[in-house]
Amino acid sequence: MLNNHLTQLLTDLAKLGEENDANALDKQSKYLNITQDTGEFLAFLIKASSTRRILELGTSNGYSTLWMASALPFDGHITTIEGHEHKHQQARNNIDKANLNVQIHCVHGDITTTLKQLETSYDLVFFDADRAIYMEIIADIEQLLIPGGIIVCDNATSHPQELKDFMHYLNQSPSYTTALIPVGKGEFVAYKAA
Ligand SMILES: C[S@@+](CC[C@H](N)C(=O)[O-])C[C@H]1O[C@@H](n2cnc3c(N)ncnc32)[C@H](O)[C@@H]1O
């Protein structure tokens, strides 16, 4: 269960995200946060799968990161990558406010290059970045994802065409069991055989 402080922070960030994105002049300035029901779904999935180690691609200002952190056990952690300097700083501030900076490691950098420097294995990888790079990075992600691990990809129903090759690759692979969950902007999930 979420504590009151985190619940209030998530409520404030959801409102801020809507206001910011309605007034933003360009796509880069938008937060493009996940929906609240996607946050609830991610929290459910993390708890049900006893996930401890999460990799997030696309932090923005940390809204989805905080949802996922809310479901982690005390020894769990998240590495989250964001290329936009200002949003990375905002995420760090929001994570400080939630007192979750021990569990969350915010990396500022390009996902494609940063991935090559990661050595930890992950139980769950959340894709919520530039969809054009997903096919380029999937081999690196597969190296980092443990057998029995889970991939979650946002925007599967809002942008199916842009994710066509990515979803096809995982759908046809004998190593994965996949499903499309009609929550928020559509969550495509893939379970890697243990
Ligand atoms: C949809 S937003 C993430 C929203 C966030 N997950 C949330 O729900 O709060 C996508 C973010 O990915 C970042 N991004 C996209 N491509 C990237 C890349 N190649 N390297 C680093 N960051 C990237 C963008 O700057 C943007 O902030």
Tab-separated table of C-alpha atoms and ligand atoms in Angstrom:
chain	number	residue	atom	x	y	z
A	1	MET	CA	0.000	0.000	0.000
A	2	LEU	CA	1.246	3.503	-0.806
A	3	ASN	CA	2.051	5.795	2.095
A	4	ASN	CA	0.174	9.109	2.296
A	5	HIS	CA	3.202	11.174	1.347
A	6	LEU	CA	3.849	9.184	-1.851
A	7	THR	CA	0.137	9.110	-2.736
A	8	GLN	CA	0.003	12.912	-2.487
A	9	LEU	CA	3.203	13.332	-4.525
A	10	LEU	CA	1.868	11.047	-7.299
A	11	THR	CA	-1.432	12.960	-7.333
A	12	ASP	CA	0.438	16.289	-7.586
A	13	LEU	CA	2.707	14.984	-10.362
A	14	ALA	CA	-0.241	13.630	-12.382
A	15	LYS	CA	-1.853	17.100	-12.254
A	16	LEU	CA	1.432	18.832	-13.058
A	17	GLY	CA	1.988	16.491	-16.018
A	18	GLU	CA	-1.441	17.254	-17.499
A	19	GLU	CA	-1.011	21.020	-17.082
A	20	ASN	CA	2.562	21.017	-18.377
A	21	ASP	CA	1.773	18.932	-21.467
A	22	ALA	CA	-1.303	21.011	-22.309
A	23	ASN	CA	0.855	24.151	-22.393
A	24	ALA	CA	4.155	22.772	-23.735
A	25	LEU	CA	5.328	24.338	-26.982
A	26	ASP	CA	7.296	21.312	-28.207
A	27	LYS	CA	7.382	17.543	-27.605
A	28	GLN	CA	10.706	17.678	-25.734
A	29	SER	CA	9.172	19.869	-23.024
A	30	LYS	CA	6.295	17.447	-22.421
A	31	TYR	CA	6.500	14.951	-19.565
A	32	LEU	CA	4.361	12.352	-21.388
A	33	ASN	CA	3.788	10.476	-18.133
A	34	ILE	CA	2.090	7.104	-17.959
A	35	THR	CA	-1.568	7.115	-16.915
A	36	GLN	CA	-2.545	6.429	-13.310
A	37	ASP	CA	-4.030	3.023	-14.198
A	38	THR	CA	-0.727	2.120	-15.889
A	39	GLY	CA	1.046	3.000	-12.615
A	40	GLU	CA	-1.367	0.730	-10.759
A	41	PHE	CA	-0.819	-2.064	-13.288
A	42	LEU	CA	2.988	-1.760	-13.023
A	43	ALA	CA	2.784	-1.814	-9.216
A	44	PHE	CA	0.585	-4.917	-9.360
A	45	LEU	CA	2.932	-6.671	-11.786
A	46	ILE	CA	6.043	-5.855	-9.734
A	47	LYS	CA	4.488	-7.228	-6.559
A	48	ALA	CA	2.949	-10.311	-8.199
A	49	SER	CA	6.267	-11.244	-9.846
A	50	SER	CA	8.419	-10.454	-6.767
A	51	THR	CA	10.477	-8.136	-8.961
A	52	ARG	CA	13.463	-6.565	-7.172
A	53	ARG	CA	15.611	-5.056	-9.936
A	54	ILE	CA	14.074	-2.744	-12.524
A	55	LEU	CA	15.513	-0.955	-15.533
A	56	GLU	CA	13.452	1.942	-16.907
A	57	LEU	CA	14.089	3.479	-20.325
A	58	GLY	CA	12.720	7.048	-20.309
A	59	THR	CA	12.497	8.623	-16.829
A	60	SER	CA	10.977	11.977	-17.792
A	61	ASN	CA	10.313	13.672	-14.415
A	62	GLY	CA	10.101	10.393	-12.502
A	63	TYR	CA	6.332	9.785	-12.337
A	64	SER	CA	6.427	6.170	-13.586
A	65	THR	CA	9.660	5.591	-11.629
A	66	LEU	CA	7.896	6.507	-8.389
A	67	TRP	CA	4.932	4.241	-9.194
A	68	MET	CA	7.300	1.316	-9.726
A	69	ALA	CA	9.395	2.150	-6.642
A	70	SER	CA	6.207	2.172	-4.552
A	71	ALA	CA	5.811	-1.555	-5.226
A	72	LEU	CA	9.406	-2.647	-4.563
A	73	PRO	CA	10.562	-4.504	-1.451
A	74	PHE	CA	13.029	-2.616	0.800
A	75	ASP	CA	16.030	-4.205	-0.958
A	76	GLY	CA	14.730	-3.541	-4.478
A	77	HIS	CA	16.135	-0.917	-6.824
A	78	ILE	CA	15.515	0.906	-10.085
A	79	THR	CA	17.991	2.198	-12.637
A	80	THR	CA	16.281	4.754	-14.860
A	81	ILE	CA	17.749	6.521	-17.894
A	82	GLU	CA	16.826	9.955	-19.262
A	83	GLY	CA	18.583	11.967	-21.966
A	84	HIS	CA	16.967	15.359	-21.337
A	85	GLU	CA	19.012	17.210	-18.693
A	86	HIS	CA	16.180	19.283	-17.227
A	87	LYS	CA	13.780	16.335	-16.916
A	88	HIS	CA	16.560	14.234	-15.364
A	89	GLN	CA	17.069	16.963	-12.725
A	90	GLN	CA	13.338	17.191	-12.097
A	91	ALA	CA	13.179	13.420	-11.624
A	92	ARG	CA	16.001	13.622	-9.076
A	93	ASN	CA	14.130	16.361	-7.180
A	94	ASN	CA	10.897	14.348	-7.172
A	95	ILE	CA	12.700	11.219	-6.024
A	96	ASP	CA	14.350	13.247	-3.219
A	97	LYS	CA	10.907	14.468	-2.170
A	98	ALA	CA	9.746	10.851	-1.953
A	99	ASN	CA	12.855	9.894	0.070
A	100	LEU	CA	13.522	7.138	-2.456
A	101	ASN	CA	16.997	8.150	-3.638
A	102	VAL	CA	18.624	5.110	-2.063
A	103	GLN	CA	16.468	2.785	-4.148
A	104	ILE	CA	16.452	4.768	-7.391
A	105	HIS	CA	19.533	5.465	-9.484
A	106	CYS	CA	18.867	8.174	-12.090
A	107	VAL	CA	21.231	8.081	-15.039
A	108	HIS	CA	21.529	11.056	-17.365
A	109	GLY	CA	22.515	9.948	-20.854
A	110	ASP	CA	21.518	8.427	-24.128
A	111	ILE	CA	19.870	5.026	-23.648
A	112	THR	CA	21.637	3.368	-26.577
A	113	THR	CA	25.125	4.067	-25.215
A	114	THR	CA	24.307	3.903	-21.488
A	115	LEU	CA	22.931	0.367	-21.807
A	116	LYS	CA	26.351	-0.894	-22.874
A	117	GLN	CA	27.810	0.223	-19.528
A	118	LEU	CA	25.251	-1.587	-17.339
A	119	GLU	CA	26.415	-4.746	-15.623
A	120	THR	CA	23.527	-5.570	-13.281
A	121	SER	CA	20.868	-8.080	-14.315
A	122	TYR	CA	17.248	-6.958	-14.204
A	123	ASP	CA	13.972	-8.716	-13.386
A	124	LEU	CA	11.861	-6.190	-15.273
A	125	VAL	CA	12.585	-3.673	-18.029
A	126	PHE	CA	10.089	-0.876	-18.720
A	127	PHE	CA	10.288	0.636	-22.216
A	128	ASP	CA	8.948	4.198	-22.364
A	129	ALA	CA	11.361	6.172	-24.571
A	130	ASP	CA	11.952	6.832	-28.260
A	131	ARG	CA	10.227	3.871	-29.932
A	132	ALA	CA	12.502	4.146	-32.976
A	133	ILE	CA	15.449	2.728	-30.964
A	134	TYR	CA	13.713	-0.338	-29.492
A	135	MET	CA	14.790	-2.775	-32.208
A	136	GLU	CA	18.331	-1.389	-32.032
A	137	ILE	CA	18.600	-2.021	-28.274
A	138	ILE	CA	16.605	-5.238	-27.849
A	139	ALA	CA	19.708	-7.458	-28.055
A	140	ASP	CA	21.361	-5.489	-25.212
A	141	ILE	CA	18.161	-5.665	-23.167
A	142	GLU	CA	17.940	-9.421	-23.659
A	143	GLN	CA	21.466	-9.699	-22.241
A	144	LEU	CA	20.450	-7.720	-19.151
A	145	LEU	CA	17.069	-9.424	-18.558
A	146	ILE	CA	17.173	-12.562	-16.415
A	147	PRO	CA	15.412	-15.786	-17.507
A	148	GLY	CA	11.989	-15.444	-15.883
A	149	GLY	CA	12.177	-11.658	-16.340
A	150	ILE	CA	9.528	-9.370	-17.808
A	151	ILE	CA	9.525	-6.683	-20.486
A	152	VAL	CA	6.792	-4.051	-20.333
A	153	CYS	CA	6.363	-1.591	-23.188
A	154	ASP	CA	4.094	1.467	-23.023
A	155	ASN	CA	2.139	2.893	-26.001
A	156	ALA	CA	1.247	-0.473	-27.536
A	157	THR	CA	-2.285	0.652	-28.423
A	158	SER	CA	-1.604	4.386	-28.838
A	159	HIS	CA	1.295	3.805	-31.315
A	160	PRO	CA	0.959	0.212	-32.623
A	161	GLN	CA	2.526	0.994	-35.997
A	162	GLU	CA	5.720	2.347	-34.419
A	163	LEU	CA	5.999	-0.785	-32.259
A	164	LYS	CA	5.079	-3.254	-35.001
A	165	ASP	CA	8.565	-4.734	-35.544
A	166	PHE	CA	9.374	-4.769	-31.829
A	167	MET	CA	6.163	-6.574	-30.864
A	168	HIS	CA	6.483	-8.939	-33.820
A	169	TYR	CA	10.038	-9.841	-32.791
A	170	LEU	CA	8.961	-10.760	-29.249
A	171	ASN	CA	5.665	-12.378	-30.358
A	172	GLN	CA	7.409	-14.784	-32.700
A	173	SER	CA	10.319	-15.619	-30.374
A	174	PRO	CA	9.988	-19.038	-28.681
A	175	SER	CA	11.708	-17.538	-25.608
A	176	TYR	CA	8.822	-15.184	-24.789
A	177	THR	CA	5.178	-15.415	-23.782
A	178	THR	CA	3.472	-12.147	-24.667
A	179	ALA	CA	0.215	-10.299	-24.038
A	180	LEU	CA	-1.320	-6.934	-24.808
A	181	ILE	CA	-2.945	-5.379	-21.753
A	182	PRO	CA	-5.585	-2.723	-22.548
A	183	VAL	CA	-4.601	-0.362	-19.738
A	184	GLY	CA	-3.692	3.282	-20.318
A	185	LYS	CA	-1.931	3.688	-23.670
A	186	GLY	CA	-1.635	-0.126	-23.985
A	187	GLU	CA	0.952	-2.219	-22.183
A	188	PHE	CA	2.686	-4.902	-24.233
A	189	VAL	CA	4.211	-7.465	-21.860
A	190	ALA	CA	6.677	-10.249	-22.632
A	191	TYR	CA	7.738	-12.928	-20.151
A	192	LYS	CA	11.146	-14.481	-20.850
A	193	ALA	CA	11.154	-18.239	-20.303
A	194	ALA	CA	12.882	-19.238	-17.059
B	1	LIG	C1	7.255	9.069	-22.627
B	1	LIG	S1	8.517	9.926	-21.806
B	1	LIG	C2	8.782	8.968	-20.352
B	1	LIG	C3	7.669	9.133	-19.347
B	1	LIG	C4	7.958	8.472	-18.026
B	1	LIG	N1	8.255	7.064	-18.156
B	1	LIG	C5	6.752	8.635	-17.121
B	1	LIG	O1	5.756	7.927	-17.358
B	1	LIG	O2	6.790	9.459	-16.221
B	1	LIG	C6	9.933	9.478	-22.766
B	1	LIG	C7	11.225	10.042	-22.237
B	1	LIG	O3	12.297	9.324	-22.836
B	1	LIG	C8	13.356	10.211	-23.089
B	1	LIG	N2	14.138	9.609	-24.180
B	1	LIG	C9	13.684	9.272	-25.416
B	1	LIG	N3	14.657	8.708	-26.140
B	1	LIG	C10	15.764	8.684	-25.357
B	1	LIG	C11	17.093	8.213	-25.547
B	1	LIG	N4	17.476	7.657	-26.710
B	1	LIG	N5	17.965	8.336	-24.515
B	1	LIG	C12	17.568	8.898	-23.347
B	1	LIG	N6	16.315	9.361	-23.101
B	1	LIG	C13	15.424	9.254	-24.104
B	1	LIG	C14	12.689	11.519	-23.463
B	1	LIG	O4	13.544	12.625	-23.212
B	1	LIG	C15	11.446	11.512	-22.591
B	1	LIG	O5	11.621	12.255	-21.405
